[in-house]
Short mmCIF file of C-alpha atoms in Angstrom, two decimals:
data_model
loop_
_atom_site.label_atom_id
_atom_site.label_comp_id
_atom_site.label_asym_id
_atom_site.label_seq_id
_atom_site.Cartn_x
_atom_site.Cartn_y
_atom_site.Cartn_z
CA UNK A 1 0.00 0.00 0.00
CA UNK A 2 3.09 2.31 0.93
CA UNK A 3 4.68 2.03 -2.77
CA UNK A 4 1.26 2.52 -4.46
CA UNK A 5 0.62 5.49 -2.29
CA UNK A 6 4.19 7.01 -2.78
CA UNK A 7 3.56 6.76 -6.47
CA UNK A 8 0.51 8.41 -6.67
CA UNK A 9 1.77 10.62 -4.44
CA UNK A 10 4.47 11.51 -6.95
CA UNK A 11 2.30 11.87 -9.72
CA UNK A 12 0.22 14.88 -8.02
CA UNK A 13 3.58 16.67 -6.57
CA UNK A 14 5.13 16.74 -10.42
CA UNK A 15 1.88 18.66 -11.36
CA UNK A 16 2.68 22.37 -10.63
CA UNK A 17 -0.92 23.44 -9.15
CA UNK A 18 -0.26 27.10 -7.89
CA UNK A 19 -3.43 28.69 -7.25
CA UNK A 20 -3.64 31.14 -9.79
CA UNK A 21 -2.87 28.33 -12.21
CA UNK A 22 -6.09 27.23 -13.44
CA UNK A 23 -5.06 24.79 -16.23
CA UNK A 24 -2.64 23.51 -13.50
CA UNK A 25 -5.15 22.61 -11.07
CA UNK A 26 -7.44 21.20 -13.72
CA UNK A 27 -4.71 18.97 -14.75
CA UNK A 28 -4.91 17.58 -11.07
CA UNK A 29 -8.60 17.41 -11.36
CA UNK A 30 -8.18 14.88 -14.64
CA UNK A 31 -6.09 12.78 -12.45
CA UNK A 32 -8.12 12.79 -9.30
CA UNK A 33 -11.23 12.24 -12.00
CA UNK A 34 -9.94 9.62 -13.74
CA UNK A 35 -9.01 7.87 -10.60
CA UNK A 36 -12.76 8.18 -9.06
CA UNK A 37 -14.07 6.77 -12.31
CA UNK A 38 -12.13 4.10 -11.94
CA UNK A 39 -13.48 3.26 -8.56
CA UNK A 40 -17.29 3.15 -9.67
CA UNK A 41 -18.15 7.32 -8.19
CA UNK A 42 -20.23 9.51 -10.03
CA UNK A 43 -18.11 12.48 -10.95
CA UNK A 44 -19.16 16.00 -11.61
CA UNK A 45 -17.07 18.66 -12.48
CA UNK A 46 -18.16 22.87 -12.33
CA UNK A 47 -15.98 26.05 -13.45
CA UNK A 48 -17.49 28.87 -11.29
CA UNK A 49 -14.71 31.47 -12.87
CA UNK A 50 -11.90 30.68 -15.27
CA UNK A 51 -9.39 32.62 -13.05
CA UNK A 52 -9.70 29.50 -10.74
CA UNK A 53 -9.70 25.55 -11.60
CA UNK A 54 -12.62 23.67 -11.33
CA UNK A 55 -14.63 22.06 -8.50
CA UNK A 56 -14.50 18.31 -8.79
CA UNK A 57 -16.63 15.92 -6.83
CA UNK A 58 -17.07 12.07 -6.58
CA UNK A 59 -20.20 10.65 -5.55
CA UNK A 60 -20.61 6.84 -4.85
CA UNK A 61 -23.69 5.30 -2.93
CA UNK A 62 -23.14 2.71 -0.22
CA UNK A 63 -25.23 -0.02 1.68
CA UNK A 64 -26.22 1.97 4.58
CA UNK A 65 -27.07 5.32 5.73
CA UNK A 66 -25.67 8.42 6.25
CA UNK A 67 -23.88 11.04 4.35
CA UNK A 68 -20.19 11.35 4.89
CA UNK A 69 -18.43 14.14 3.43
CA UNK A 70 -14.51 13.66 2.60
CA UNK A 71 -12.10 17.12 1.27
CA UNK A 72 -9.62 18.62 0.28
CA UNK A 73 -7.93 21.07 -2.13
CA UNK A 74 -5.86 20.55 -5.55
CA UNK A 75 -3.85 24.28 -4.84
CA UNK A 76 -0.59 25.01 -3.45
CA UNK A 77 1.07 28.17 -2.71
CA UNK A 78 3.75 27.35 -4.96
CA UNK A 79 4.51 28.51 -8.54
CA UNK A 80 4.74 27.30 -12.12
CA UNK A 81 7.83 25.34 -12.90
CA UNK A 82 8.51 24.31 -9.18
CA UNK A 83 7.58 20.78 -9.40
CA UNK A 84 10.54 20.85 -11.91
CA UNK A 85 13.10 22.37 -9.83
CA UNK A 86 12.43 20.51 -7.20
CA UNK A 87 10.85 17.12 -7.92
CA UNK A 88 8.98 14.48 -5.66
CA UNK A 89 11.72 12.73 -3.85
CA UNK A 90 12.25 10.50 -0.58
CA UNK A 91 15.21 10.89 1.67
CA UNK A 92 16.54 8.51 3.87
CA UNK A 93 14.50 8.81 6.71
CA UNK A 94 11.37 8.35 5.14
CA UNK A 95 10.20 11.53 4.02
CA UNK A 96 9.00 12.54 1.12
CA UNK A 97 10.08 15.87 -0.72
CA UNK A 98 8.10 18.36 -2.73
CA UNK A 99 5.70 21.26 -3.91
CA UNK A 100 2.31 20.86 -1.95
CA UNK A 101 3.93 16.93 -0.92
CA UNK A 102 2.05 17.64 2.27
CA UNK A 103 -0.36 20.57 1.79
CA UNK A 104 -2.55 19.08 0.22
CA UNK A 105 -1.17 16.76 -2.18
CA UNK A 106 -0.74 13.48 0.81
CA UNK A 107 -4.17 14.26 1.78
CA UNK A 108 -5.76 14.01 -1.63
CA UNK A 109 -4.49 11.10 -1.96
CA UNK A 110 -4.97 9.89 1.50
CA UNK A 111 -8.74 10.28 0.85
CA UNK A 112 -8.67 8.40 -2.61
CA UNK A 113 -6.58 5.29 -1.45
CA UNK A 114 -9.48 5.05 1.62
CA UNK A 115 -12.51 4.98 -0.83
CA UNK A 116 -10.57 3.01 -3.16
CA UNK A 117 -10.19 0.65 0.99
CA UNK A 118 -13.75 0.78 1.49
CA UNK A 119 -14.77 0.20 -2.14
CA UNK A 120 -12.42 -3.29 -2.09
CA UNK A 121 -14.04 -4.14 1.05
CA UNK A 122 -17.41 -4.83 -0.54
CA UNK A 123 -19.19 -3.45 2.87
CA UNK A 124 -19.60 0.41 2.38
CA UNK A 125 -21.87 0.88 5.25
CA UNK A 126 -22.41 4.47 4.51
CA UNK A 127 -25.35 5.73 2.82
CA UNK A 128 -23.07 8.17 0.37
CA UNK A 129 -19.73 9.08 0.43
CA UNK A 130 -18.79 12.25 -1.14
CA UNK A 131 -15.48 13.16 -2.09
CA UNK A 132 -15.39 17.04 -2.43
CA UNK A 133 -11.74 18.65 -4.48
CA UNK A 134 -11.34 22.16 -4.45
CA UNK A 135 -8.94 24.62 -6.47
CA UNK A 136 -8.52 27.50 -4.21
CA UNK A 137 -8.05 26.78 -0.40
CA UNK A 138 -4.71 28.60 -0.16
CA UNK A 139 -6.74 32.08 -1.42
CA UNK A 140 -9.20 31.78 0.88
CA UNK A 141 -11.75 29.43 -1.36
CA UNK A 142 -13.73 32.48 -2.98
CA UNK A 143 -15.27 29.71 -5.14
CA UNK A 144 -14.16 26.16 -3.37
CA UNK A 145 -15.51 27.53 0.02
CA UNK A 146 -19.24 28.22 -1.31
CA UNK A 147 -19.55 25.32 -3.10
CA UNK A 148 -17.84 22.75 -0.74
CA UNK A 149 -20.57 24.63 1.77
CA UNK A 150 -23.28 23.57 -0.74
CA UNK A 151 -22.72 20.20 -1.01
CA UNK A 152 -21.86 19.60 2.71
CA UNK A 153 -24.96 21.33 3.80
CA UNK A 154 -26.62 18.53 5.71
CA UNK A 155 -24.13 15.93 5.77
CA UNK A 156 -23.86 13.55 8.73
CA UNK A 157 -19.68 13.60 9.22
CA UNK A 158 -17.43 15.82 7.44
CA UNK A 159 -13.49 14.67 7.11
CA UNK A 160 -10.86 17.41 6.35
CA UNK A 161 -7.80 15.86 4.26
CA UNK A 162 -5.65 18.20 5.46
CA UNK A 163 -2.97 16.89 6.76
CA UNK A 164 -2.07 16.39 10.72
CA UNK A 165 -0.31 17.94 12.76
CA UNK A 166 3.94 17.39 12.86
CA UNK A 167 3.40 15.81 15.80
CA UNK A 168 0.07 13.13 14.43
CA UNK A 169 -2.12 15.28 16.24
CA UNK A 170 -5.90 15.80 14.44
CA UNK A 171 -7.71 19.29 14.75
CA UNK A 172 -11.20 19.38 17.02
CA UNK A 173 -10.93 23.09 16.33
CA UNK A 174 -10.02 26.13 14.56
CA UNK A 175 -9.83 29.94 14.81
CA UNK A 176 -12.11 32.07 12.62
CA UNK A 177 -10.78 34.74 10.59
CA UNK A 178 -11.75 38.33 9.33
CA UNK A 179 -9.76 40.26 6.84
CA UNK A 180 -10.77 43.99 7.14
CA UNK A 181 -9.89 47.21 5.23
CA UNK A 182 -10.21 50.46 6.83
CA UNK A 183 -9.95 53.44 4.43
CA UNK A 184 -9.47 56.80 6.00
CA UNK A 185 -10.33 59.81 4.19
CA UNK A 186 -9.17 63.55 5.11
CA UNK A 187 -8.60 66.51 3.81
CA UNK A 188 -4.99 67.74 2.06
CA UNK A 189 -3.45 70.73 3.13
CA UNK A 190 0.01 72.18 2.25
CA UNK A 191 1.86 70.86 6.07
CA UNK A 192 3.83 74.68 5.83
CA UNK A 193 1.72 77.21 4.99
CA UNK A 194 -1.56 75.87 6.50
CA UNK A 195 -1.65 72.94 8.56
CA UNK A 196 -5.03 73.61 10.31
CA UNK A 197 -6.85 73.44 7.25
CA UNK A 198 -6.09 70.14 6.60
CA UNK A 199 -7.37 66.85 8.38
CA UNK A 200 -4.95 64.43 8.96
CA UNK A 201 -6.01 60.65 7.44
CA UNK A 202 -2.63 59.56 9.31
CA UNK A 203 -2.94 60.56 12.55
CA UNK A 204 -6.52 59.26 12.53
CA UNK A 205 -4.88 56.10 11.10
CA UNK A 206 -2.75 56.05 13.60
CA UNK A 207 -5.32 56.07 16.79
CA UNK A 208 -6.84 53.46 14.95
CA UNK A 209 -3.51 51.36 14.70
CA UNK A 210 -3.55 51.42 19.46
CA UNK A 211 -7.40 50.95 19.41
CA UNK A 212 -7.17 47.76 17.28
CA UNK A 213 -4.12 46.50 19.00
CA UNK A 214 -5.45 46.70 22.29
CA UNK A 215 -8.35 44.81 21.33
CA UNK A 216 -6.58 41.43 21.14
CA UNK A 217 -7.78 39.37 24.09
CA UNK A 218 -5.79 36.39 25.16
CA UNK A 219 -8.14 35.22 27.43
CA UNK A 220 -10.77 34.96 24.96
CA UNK A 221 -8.23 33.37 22.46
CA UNK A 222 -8.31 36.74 20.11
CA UNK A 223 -6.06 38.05 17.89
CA UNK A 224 -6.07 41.86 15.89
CA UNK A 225 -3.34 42.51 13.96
CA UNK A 226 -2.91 45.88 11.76
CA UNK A 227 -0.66 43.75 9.01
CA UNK A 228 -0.19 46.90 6.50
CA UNK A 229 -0.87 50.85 7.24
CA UNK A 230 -0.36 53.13 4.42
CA UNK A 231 -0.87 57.03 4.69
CA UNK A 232 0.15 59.86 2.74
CA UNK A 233 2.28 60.66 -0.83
CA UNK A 234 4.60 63.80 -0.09
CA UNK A 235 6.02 64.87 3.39
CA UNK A 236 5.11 68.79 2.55
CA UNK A 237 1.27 67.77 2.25
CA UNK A 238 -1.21 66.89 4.86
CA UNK A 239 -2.41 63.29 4.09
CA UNK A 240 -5.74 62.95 2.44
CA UNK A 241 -6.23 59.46 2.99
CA UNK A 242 -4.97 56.30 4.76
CA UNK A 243 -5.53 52.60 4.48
CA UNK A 244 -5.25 49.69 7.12
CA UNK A 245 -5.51 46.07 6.33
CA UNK A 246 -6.72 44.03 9.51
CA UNK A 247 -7.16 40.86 10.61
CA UNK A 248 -8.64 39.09 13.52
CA UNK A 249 -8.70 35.93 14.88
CA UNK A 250 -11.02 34.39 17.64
CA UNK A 251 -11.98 30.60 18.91
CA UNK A 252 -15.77 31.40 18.81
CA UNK A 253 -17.83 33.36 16.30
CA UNK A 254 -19.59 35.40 19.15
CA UNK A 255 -16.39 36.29 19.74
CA UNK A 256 -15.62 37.14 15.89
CA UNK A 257 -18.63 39.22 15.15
CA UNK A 258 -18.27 41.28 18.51
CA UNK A 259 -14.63 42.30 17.83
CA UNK A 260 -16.42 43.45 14.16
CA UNK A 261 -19.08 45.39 15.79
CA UNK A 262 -16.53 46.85 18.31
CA UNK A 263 -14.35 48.06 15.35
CA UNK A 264 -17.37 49.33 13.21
CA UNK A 265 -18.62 51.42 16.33
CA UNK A 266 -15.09 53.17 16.48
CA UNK A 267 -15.23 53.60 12.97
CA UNK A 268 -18.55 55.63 13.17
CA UNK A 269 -16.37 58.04 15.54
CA UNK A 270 -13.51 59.13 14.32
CA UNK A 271 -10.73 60.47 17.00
CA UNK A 272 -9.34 63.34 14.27
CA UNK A 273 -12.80 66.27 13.74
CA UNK A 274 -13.65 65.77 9.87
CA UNK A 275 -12.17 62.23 9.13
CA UNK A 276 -14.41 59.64 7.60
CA UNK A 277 -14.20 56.04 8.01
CA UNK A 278 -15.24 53.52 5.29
CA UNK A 279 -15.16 49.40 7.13
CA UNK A 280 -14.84 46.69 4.18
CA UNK A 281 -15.13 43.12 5.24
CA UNK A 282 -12.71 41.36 2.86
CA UNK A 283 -12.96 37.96 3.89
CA UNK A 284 -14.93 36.13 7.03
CA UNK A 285 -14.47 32.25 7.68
CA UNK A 286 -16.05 31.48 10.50
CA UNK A 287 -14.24 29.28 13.39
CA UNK A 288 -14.52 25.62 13.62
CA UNK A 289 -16.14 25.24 17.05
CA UNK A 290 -15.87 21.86 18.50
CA UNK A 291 -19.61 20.99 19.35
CA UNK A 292 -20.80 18.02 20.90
CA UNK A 293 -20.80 16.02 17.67
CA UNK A 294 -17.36 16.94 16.47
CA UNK A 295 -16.41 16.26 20.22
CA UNK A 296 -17.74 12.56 19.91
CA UNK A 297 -16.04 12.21 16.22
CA UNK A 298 -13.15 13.35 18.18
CA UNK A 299 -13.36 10.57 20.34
CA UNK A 300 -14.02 8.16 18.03
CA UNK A 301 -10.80 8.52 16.14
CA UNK A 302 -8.75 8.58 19.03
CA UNK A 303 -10.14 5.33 19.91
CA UNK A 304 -9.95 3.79 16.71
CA UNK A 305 -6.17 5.33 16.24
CA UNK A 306 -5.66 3.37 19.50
CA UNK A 307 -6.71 -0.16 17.84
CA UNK A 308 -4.53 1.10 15.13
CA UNK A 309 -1.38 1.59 17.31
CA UNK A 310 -0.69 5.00 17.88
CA UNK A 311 -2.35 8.13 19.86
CA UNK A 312 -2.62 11.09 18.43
CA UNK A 313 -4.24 14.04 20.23
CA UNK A 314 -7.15 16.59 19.30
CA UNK A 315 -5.29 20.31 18.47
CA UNK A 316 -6.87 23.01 18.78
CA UNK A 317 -5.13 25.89 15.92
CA UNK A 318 -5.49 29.35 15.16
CA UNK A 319 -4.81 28.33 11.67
CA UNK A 320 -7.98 28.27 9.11
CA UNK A 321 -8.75 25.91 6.70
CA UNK A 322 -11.98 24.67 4.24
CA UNK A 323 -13.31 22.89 7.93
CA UNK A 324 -14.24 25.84 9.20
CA UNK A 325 -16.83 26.60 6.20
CA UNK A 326 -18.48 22.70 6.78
CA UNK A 327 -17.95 23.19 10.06
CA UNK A 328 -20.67 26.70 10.12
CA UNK A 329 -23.19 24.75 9.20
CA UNK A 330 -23.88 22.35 11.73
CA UNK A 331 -22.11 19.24 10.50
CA UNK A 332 -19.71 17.56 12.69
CA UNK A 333 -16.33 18.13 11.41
CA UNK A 334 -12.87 16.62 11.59
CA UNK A 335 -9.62 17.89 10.06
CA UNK A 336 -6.05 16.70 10.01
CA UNK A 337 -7.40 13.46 8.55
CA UNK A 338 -4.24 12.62 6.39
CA UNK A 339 -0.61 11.74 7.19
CA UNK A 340 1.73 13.10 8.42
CA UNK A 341 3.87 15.65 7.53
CA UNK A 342 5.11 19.91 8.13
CA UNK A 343 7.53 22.86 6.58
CA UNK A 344 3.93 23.18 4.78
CA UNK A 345 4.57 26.45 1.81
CA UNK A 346 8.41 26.31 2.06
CA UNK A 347 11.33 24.68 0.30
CA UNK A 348 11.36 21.66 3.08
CA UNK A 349 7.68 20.30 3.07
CA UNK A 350 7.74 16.81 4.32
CA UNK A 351 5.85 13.54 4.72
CA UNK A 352 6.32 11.03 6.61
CA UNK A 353 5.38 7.75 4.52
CA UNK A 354 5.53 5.56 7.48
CA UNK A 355 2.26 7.12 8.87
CA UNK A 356 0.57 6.62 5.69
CA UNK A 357 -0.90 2.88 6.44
CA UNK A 358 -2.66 4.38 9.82
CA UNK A 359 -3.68 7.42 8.80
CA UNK A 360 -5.38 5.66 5.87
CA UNK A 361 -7.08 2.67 7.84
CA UNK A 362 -8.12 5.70 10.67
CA UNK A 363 -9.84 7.48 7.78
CA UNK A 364 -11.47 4.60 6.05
CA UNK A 365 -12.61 3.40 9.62
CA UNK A 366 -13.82 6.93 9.96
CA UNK A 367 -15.90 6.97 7.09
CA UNK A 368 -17.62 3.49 8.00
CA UNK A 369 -18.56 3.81 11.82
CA UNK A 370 -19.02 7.63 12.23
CA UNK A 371 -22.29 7.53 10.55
CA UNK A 372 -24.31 5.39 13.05
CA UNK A 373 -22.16 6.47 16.04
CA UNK A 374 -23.70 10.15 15.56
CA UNK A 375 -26.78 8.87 14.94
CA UNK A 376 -27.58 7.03 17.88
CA UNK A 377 -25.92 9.01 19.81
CA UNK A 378 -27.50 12.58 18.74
#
C-alpha cells in the first residue's frame, strides 16, 4: 500500500498546481477524476470562474445510511515550474520531498486510497460518500468555500484531508478569521503654509492602529493585527487618505462578530474632527467550534487510532482551513485526517510515509462507523 501510495503521491507533486494556475489545477482534477471513475463514483465537475480551476466531486452510494463528506484542495502556494526544480523525492529517513507533498497533495491522496479501501471491502456501510476537491483553499476558497458549503450542507460527518499535525495530532478546532480594510479619508493641506486646514487621514490612522491592538484578548483566544498601514504621498502635504488592512482571529464566532461590531462602532467616531471612516469586510471564515458532535467524532478517532497503534491528540489551531466553512453549518467536522507531515509552503515540506498505512485505515474506519455512532448518539 506504501509504494502505491508514494507513487501516486508523486504523480500529483510533479503537477505544478499554484493557485492562480487554473489549467494547472485542472490537470490535477483529470487525475483525481480519472481515478474516481475508476473506482465506480459519479463524478461532476463545475468552473465557477476561469481565473480558478474547477470544483471536482465524486459521488458513490453505499449499503447503509448516512452522508459522509470527505475534502480537500488541488492548490498550493507554490509557482509554475517548481515541481521541476524541485521534484517528488524520498530521503533517507522516510520523508517525502516536494511542492504541496504535504499541503494538500498526501491528503488528496490519502482520501482516494481510503474509498478506493472501502470500495475493495465490498461493505460500504455508509449511505453516500462524497469526495469534495477544491482549487482555491490557499486564497481563501472564494469559489471552493461556497460550493464545498453547498454540497456539505446537511451531511452527517465531514473529514478534512488536510494533513495532521507534525506531531500526528488531528484538529477538534479552529480559529475564525476576518480580513478587514479600513480606508481613511481627510482633507490635504500644504503641512507649511496651513496645517489647520487640513485633516490628517494619518494621525486618525494612527489612533486606529492602538485601538485595534489593544483589542486582542488572550483570554478569549483573540487576535487583531494591523498587518499593512499606508498614509500619505509627499512629506510637505497633509495626508488625504490612509488605508489599514486588519485581521482578527477568535476561537468562537460570538467572539468574531463582537470584535467586528466593536471596530465598526469606532469607525462611526472618528478620533481626528472631519475624518471619515469607510469598514470593508474582505474575507470572514467562521471558526470551527468543537460541538458536541465533532467532540464525539473526536473521540471516536482517538479510539480507533488506538486499535490502530498509535495516539494522536485533538489540536486546537489558530490556523484556518476549508473545515471551518463545513464546520458553520452544523455538520460535525474533523480535520487533520491525512498523514503526516510539516515545513507546509516552504522549500522543506515533508511527509512522513511511514504514517501513511494508519492514517489511511483511521480514515477509512472513519468513514464506516461515524455515521451510526452520531446517529444514535445525537
Amino acid at each position: 500500500m506504501q509504494d502505491d501510495y508514494a507513487r501516486d503521491l508523486a504523480a500529483l507533486v510533479a503537477i505544478d498546481s499554484g493557485s492562480d494556475d487554473p489549467d494547472g489545477v485542472n490537470r490535477v482534477a483529470d487525475w483525481i477524476e480519472a481515478r474516481l471513475r475508476e473506482l465506480g463514483f459519479a463524478v461532476s465537475r463545475s468552473s465557477v470562474d476561469p481565473a480558478y480551476g474547477d470544483v471536482l466531486v465524486g459521488r458513490r452510494r453505499g449499503a447503509g445510511s448516512g452522508t459522509v463528506v470527505l475534502f480537500g484542495h488541488m492548490d498550493t502556494v507554490f509557482e509554475r515550474g517548481d515541481a521541476a526544480r524541485r521534484p517528488f523525492s524520498v530521503d533517507a529517513d522516510g520523508l517525502a520531498h516536494g511542492p504541496g507533498v504535504c499541503d494538500d497533495k498526501a491528503g488528496v491522496v490519502a482520501g482516494l486510497h481510503a474509498a478506493a479501501h472501502l470500495v475493495a471491502s465490498g461493505e460500504e456501510r455508509y449511505g453516500e460518500l462524497v469526495l469534495v476537491f477544491t482549487p482555491d483553499e490557499e486564497i481563501g476558497s472564494p469559489v471552493g468555500g461556497p460550493a464545498l458549503q453547498e454540497i456539505a450542507r446537511g451531511a452527517d460527518v465531514a473529514l478534512c484531508l488536510e494533513c495532521a499535525r507534525e506531531n500526528g495530532d488531528l484538529v477538534l478546532a479552529r480559529k475564525g478569521a476576518v480580513d478587514l480594510v479600513l480606508e481613511v479619508e481627510g482633507l490635504a493641506a500644504h503641512s507649511g503654509i496651513e496645517p489647520e486646514r487640513g485633516v490628517h487621514a494619518g494621525l486618525e490612522a494612527a489612533h486606529l492602529t492602538v485601538f485595534l491592538q489593544a483589542l486582542a484578548d488572550p483570554a478569549a483566544r483573540l487576535t487583531v493585527n494591523v498587518g499593512m498601514l499606508r498614509a500619505g504621498e509627499r512629506t510637505n502635504v497633509v495626508p488625504d487618505r490612509a488605508v489599514l488592512h486588519v485581521e482578527a482571529r477568535a476561537a468562537e464566532a460570538a467572539v468574531l462578530n463582537g470584535v467586528i461590531e466593536r471596530i465598526r462602532t469606532r469607525c462611526a467616531e472618528p478620533a481626528v474632527p472631519g475624518a471619515r471612516i469607510a469598514v470593508r469586510e474582505v474575507d470572514h471564515c467562521p471558526p470551527m467550534e468543537a460541538g458536541a458532535g465533532a467532540v464525539q467524532l473526536g473521540d471516536l478517532a482517538l479510539a480507533v487510532a488506538g486499535e490502530l497503534g498509535f495516539a494522536p491528540a485533538l489540536a486546537r489551531t489558530g490556523g484556518v482551513s476549508d473545515a471551518n466553512r463545513v464546520a458553520a453549518l452544523g455538520v460535525p467536522t474533523l480535520d487533520g485526517l491525512g498523514p503526516v507531515g510539516g515545513g507546509d509552503h516552504s522549500p522543506v515540506e515533508w511527509l512522513d510515509l511511514a504514517s501513511v498505512p494508519q492514517r489511511v485505515a483511521l480514515l477509512a474506519t472513519l468513514v464506516e462507523e461515524a455515521p451510526a455512532l452520531l446517529r444514535r448518539d445525537g
